[in-house]
Structure formats: structure tokens, C-alpha cells
CSV table of C-alpha atoms in Angstrom, one decimal:
chain,number,residue,atom,x,y,z
N,1,MET,CA,78.0,35.2,109.8
N,2,ARG,CA,81.8,35.6,108.9
N,3,VAL,CA,82.3,39.6,108.6
N,4,HIS,CA,84.4,40.2,105.0
N,5,THR,CA,87.1,42.2,105.3
N,6,GLY,CA,89.1,41.7,102.1
N,7,ARG,CA,92.4,43.8,102.0
N,8,ARG,CA,91.7,46.7,103.1
N,9,ARG,CA,90.8,48.1,106.3
N,10,ASN,CA,86.7,47.0,106.7
N,11,ASP,CA,84.9,49.3,109.0
N,12,GLN,CA,82.3,47.2,110.3
N,13,ALA,CA,85.1,44.6,110.2
N,14,ARG,CA,87.6,47.3,112.6
N,15,GLN,CA,84.6,48.1,114.8
N,16,ALA,CA,83.8,44.6,115.3
N,17,ILE,CA,87.2,43.7,116.5
N,18,LEU,CA,87.6,47.3,118.8
N,19,THR,CA,83.8,46.6,120.4
N,20,ALA,CA,84.8,42.7,121.1
N,21,ALA,CA,88.7,44.2,123.1
N,22,THR,CA,86.5,46.4,124.8
N,23,GLU,CA,83.8,43.9,125.5
N,24,LEU,CA,86.0,41.5,127.0
N,25,LEU,CA,87.6,44.1,129.5
N,26,ALA,CA,84.6,44.9,131.1
N,27,ALA,CA,83.5,41.2,131.5
N,28,GLY,CA,86.6,40.5,133.3
N,29,GLU,CA,87.2,38.0,130.5
N,30,PRO,CA,90.8,37.6,129.6
N,31,VAL,CA,91.7,39.4,126.5
N,32,THR,CA,93.3,37.0,123.9
N,33,LEU,CA,93.3,37.7,120.0
N,34,THR,CA,91.5,34.0,119.9
N,35,ALA,CA,88.8,35.4,122.3
N,36,ILE,CA,88.9,39.3,120.5
N,37,ALA,CA,88.5,37.1,116.5
N,38,GLY,CA,86.1,34.6,118.5
N,39,ARG,CA,83.8,37.5,119.2
N,40,ALA,CA,84.5,40.1,116.6
N,41,ARG,CA,83.6,36.9,114.2
N,42,VAL,CA,87.1,37.8,112.6
N,43,GLY,CA,90.2,35.3,111.4
N,44,LYS,CA,93.1,36.7,113.8
N,45,GLN,CA,95.1,37.4,110.1
N,46,THR,CA,92.7,39.9,109.8
N,47,ILE,CA,93.5,41.4,113.1
N,48,TYR,CA,97.0,40.7,112.5
N,49,ARG,CA,97.0,42.5,109.4
N,50,TRP,CA,95.6,45.8,111.1
N,51,TRP,CA,97.0,45.5,114.4
N,52,PRO,CA,100.7,44.2,115.5
N,53,SER,CA,99.8,43.0,118.7
N,54,LYS,CA,96.8,42.4,121.3
N,55,GLY,CA,97.4,45.4,123.5
N,56,ALA,CA,97.9,47.9,120.2
N,57,VAL,CA,94.3,46.5,119.6
N,58,VAL,CA,92.9,47.4,123.6
N,59,LEU,CA,94.5,50.9,123.2
N,60,GLU,CA,93.0,52.0,119.9
N,61,ALA,CA,89.8,50.9,121.5
N,62,MET,CA,90.4,52.6,124.5
N,63,ALA,CA,91.8,55.8,122.8
N,64,GLU,CA,88.5,56.3,120.3
N,65,ARG,CA,86.5,55.8,123.2
N,66,ALA,CA,88.2,58.4,125.1
N,67,ARG,CA,88.6,61.2,122.1
N,68,GLU,CA,84.9,61.0,121.9
N,69,THR,CA,83.2,61.1,125.2
N,70,ALA,CA,86.0,64.0,126.0
N,71,PRO,CA,86.2,65.8,123.1
N,72,ALA,CA,89.0,69.1,123.1
N,73,ALA,CA,86.8,72.4,124.1
N,74,SER,CA,87.3,75.6,123.3
N,75,THR,CA,85.0,77.7,125.6
N,76,GLY,CA,87.1,80.7,125.9
N,77,SER,CA,88.7,80.7,129.0
N,78,LEU,CA,90.5,77.9,130.7
N,79,GLU,CA,87.9,77.5,133.9
N,80,GLY,CA,85.7,76.5,130.7
N,81,ASP,CA,87.7,74.3,128.6
N,82,LEU,CA,89.6,72.5,131.8
N,83,GLU,CA,85.4,71.8,133.2
N,84,ALA,CA,84.5,70.4,129.4
N,85,PHE,CA,87.0,68.6,128.6
N,86,VAL,CA,86.9,66.9,133.1
N,87,ALA,CA,83.4,66.5,133.0
N,88,ALA,CA,83.3,64.9,130.3
N,89,THR,CA,85.9,62.6,131.2
N,90,PHE,CA,84.0,61.8,134.6
N,91,ALA,CA,80.8,61.3,133.0
N,92,ALA,CA,82.1,58.6,130.6
N,93,ALA,CA,83.7,57.0,132.9
N,94,SER,CA,80.6,56.5,135.5
N,95,ASP,CA,79.0,54.5,132.5
N,96,PRO,CA,79.3,51.3,134.2
N,97,ALA,CA,80.5,49.2,130.9
N,98,TYR,CA,83.1,52.2,130.4
N,99,ALA,CA,83.7,52.0,134.1
N,100,ALA,CA,84.2,48.2,133.9
N,101,THR,CA,86.6,48.0,130.2
N,102,LEU,CA,89.0,50.9,132.0
N,103,ARG,CA,89.5,47.9,135.3
N,104,GLY,CA,89.6,45.4,133.3
N,105,ILE,CA,92.8,47.1,131.5
N,106,VAL,CA,94.2,47.5,134.8
N,107,GLY,CA,93.8,44.2,135.5
N,108,GLU,CA,95.0,43.1,132.5
N,109,ALA,CA,98.5,45.2,133.5
N,110,LEU,CA,99.1,43.3,136.9
N,111,ARG,CA,99.5,40.1,134.9
N,112,ASP,CA,100.7,41.0,131.2
N,113,GLU,CA,103.9,43.5,130.3
N,114,HIS,CA,102.8,44.5,126.9
N,115,ALA,CA,99.0,45.0,129.0
N,116,ALA,CA,100.8,47.4,131.6
N,117,SER,CA,102.7,49.6,128.6
N,118,VAL,CA,99.3,50.1,126.9
N,119,LEU,CA,97.7,51.0,130.6
N,120,ALA,CA,100.8,53.8,130.3
N,121,GLU,CA,100.6,54.9,126.8
N,122,PHE,CA,96.6,55.4,127.2
N,123,THR,CA,97.3,57.4,130.4
N,124,ALA,CA,100.2,59.6,128.9
N,125,ASP,CA,97.6,60.2,126.3
N,126,GLN,CA,94.8,61.4,128.8
N,127,ARG,CA,97.6,63.4,130.5
N,128,GLU,CA,98.5,65.1,127.7
N,129,GLN,CA,95.3,66.2,127.1
N,130,VAL,CA,95.4,68.5,129.9
N,131,TYR,CA,98.4,70.0,129.6
N,132,LEU,CA,97.4,71.0,126.1
N,133,VAL,CA,94.5,72.9,128.1
N,134,VAL,CA,96.6,74.4,130.7
N,135,GLU,CA,99.6,75.4,128.0
N,136,ARG,CA,96.7,76.6,126.1
N,137,TRP,CA,95.4,79.8,128.1
N,138,LEU,CA,99.2,79.5,130.4
N,139,PRO,CA,101.5,79.4,128.3
N,140,GLU,CA,104.2,80.3,131.7
N,141,VAL,CA,102.6,77.7,134.0
N,142,ALA,CA,105.4,76.1,136.2
N,143,GLU,CA,105.7,72.4,134.7
N,144,VAL,CA,105.5,71.2,138.6
N,145,ALA,CA,102.0,73.5,138.4
N,146,ALA,CA,101.0,72.0,135.8
N,147,ASP,CA,101.7,67.9,136.6
N,148,LEU,CA,100.2,68.7,140.1
N,149,ALA,CA,97.2,69.4,138.2
N,150,VAL,CA,97.1,66.6,136.2
N,151,ASP,CA,97.9,64.1,138.7
N,152,GLN,CA,95.1,65.8,140.7
N,153,ILE,CA,92.4,65.3,138.1
N,154,HIS,CA,93.5,61.7,137.2
N,155,GLY,CA,94.0,60.8,140.2
N,156,VAL,CA,90.9,61.8,141.6
N,157,LEU,CA,89.0,59.8,138.9
N,158,TRP,CA,91.2,56.4,139.3
N,159,TYR,CA,91.0,56.6,142.8
N,160,ARG,CA,87.0,56.7,142.5
N,161,LEU,CA,87.0,54.3,139.6
N,162,LEU,CA,89.6,51.4,141.1
N,163,ILE,CA,88.4,51.9,145.0
N,164,GLY,CA,85.0,53.0,144.4
N,165,HIS,CA,84.6,54.9,147.7
N,166,ALA,CA,82.8,57.5,146.0
N,167,PRO,CA,81.0,57.9,142.4
N,168,VAL,CA,82.3,59.5,139.5
N,169,GLU,CA,80.3,61.8,138.2
N,170,ALA,CA,80.5,64.9,135.5
N,171,ASP,CA,79.9,67.4,138.5
N,172,THR,CA,82.8,65.9,140.5
N,173,GLY,CA,85.0,66.3,137.4
N,174,GLY,CA,84.1,69.7,136.9
N,175,GLN,CA,84.4,71.4,140.2
N,176,LEU,CA,87.4,70.1,140.3
N,177,ALA,CA,88.4,71.1,137.3
N,178,ARG,CA,87.1,75.1,138.6
N,179,ASP,CA,89.1,74.6,141.6
N,180,ILE,CA,92.8,72.9,139.6
N,181,ALA,CA,92.0,76.5,137.4
N,182,ALA,CA,92.0,78.6,139.9
N,183,GLN,CA,94.9,77.0,141.6
N,184,LEU,CA,96.9,77.5,138.7
N,185,ARG,CA,95.9,80.7,138.2
N,186,ARG,CA,97.1,81.6,141.6
N,187,SER,CA,100.5,79.7,141.3
N,188,THR,CA,100.5,81.9,138.5
N,189,SER,CA,100.2,85.2,140.2
N,190,GLY,CA,102.8,84.1,142.6
N,191,THR,CA,105.8,83.4,139.5
N,192,GLN,CA,104.4,86.5,138.2
N,193,ALA,CA,105.1,88.6,141.6
N,194,LYS,CA,107.8,87.6,142.3
N,195,ARG,CA,109.7,88.5,139.5
N,196,ALA,CA,108.5,91.7,139.7
């Protein structure tokens, strides 16, 4: 049965399209507008009406999943907020279907320039979430220290996800977040001591 959409975005059709895009990525199948439309059981014009490109569909699907699985936390401390966010991110990536989706977009990015820009935008958004947590509690932290912290978090996540030498688990993310929070506090204390 075909999903009826009309001229306004229909939530059921929208979700079917986003789900179709992520399922194709997870299965390692070519992600084309024709494939997305066929799996979602909508016309290609429905997709074109709501998104400018295949990459935009994939980006929205990935960003929506990331926001659902790793919402911004407010625990009352840098350590707590960072641990909650990173542990949730690692827990989401431990799900086989989501992990396959993330690996799938990397594979697409190697073959397609537009997919590469989608991955870059998605990664930038995820990095920004960590920056916001750090800046909330340590606004004086040096930019280079924040950059290193973000690289460590996402470096461990993607290395484990793509190479598979060790599992991606919430506990790993939580411990990593605590270590990085301590490292950031030390770097801030050192900077303040030099100024004094």
C-alpha cells in the first residue's frame, strides 16, 4: 500500500523515507533516490519536494537518530554531562543496525563527493555537541584543549567502529568522558596558575 502524502509533509511518509535511507546504508546497498522511494513506498517527487538531495535525506536521518540516542544532559557538572552524552553516544553505536548505518555512510563517502560532505556535516554537528558541554562548564578552556578532547572522544568511537579491534560500549564511553573531563580541568588549572 502506497503512503499518501498530499502537498504538506506527512509524518508517516517522512519517517518511512528516513527509515528507508538508514536501512539501505545499514545493508550496504546503494543509496539512491529510486531505492529510497521504493523502500519507503513513496514517489521520488515526494522526496524532492521535502529534501534537495539524497544526501540531505541521509543527513537528516543520521542527525535525528543521533539526537534521539544522545540528548543533551544537564547533570550539574562537567563530568556528569560529558559522561552522560558520551556514554549515550557509545551505547547507540553499539547497536548493530546503527553501527552498520554509520559504517555505510563512510563507505558512501568514499565513493560519492556529496555523501562525503554529508558525513562531514554530520561529524561537525556531533563535535559541536561536545564543545557545547565543555564550554558550559569551562568557558575559559583553551581551544586547542577542547579540540583535543573532541578528537579523543570521536577518535576512539570511529576507530573501534571502523576497525573493530574492540567493542563500542557505553562503559567505555563513560570512562573516556571522565578521563577527558579530568584532563580538561588539569589544563585549565595549569593555565590559571601561569596567569597568576
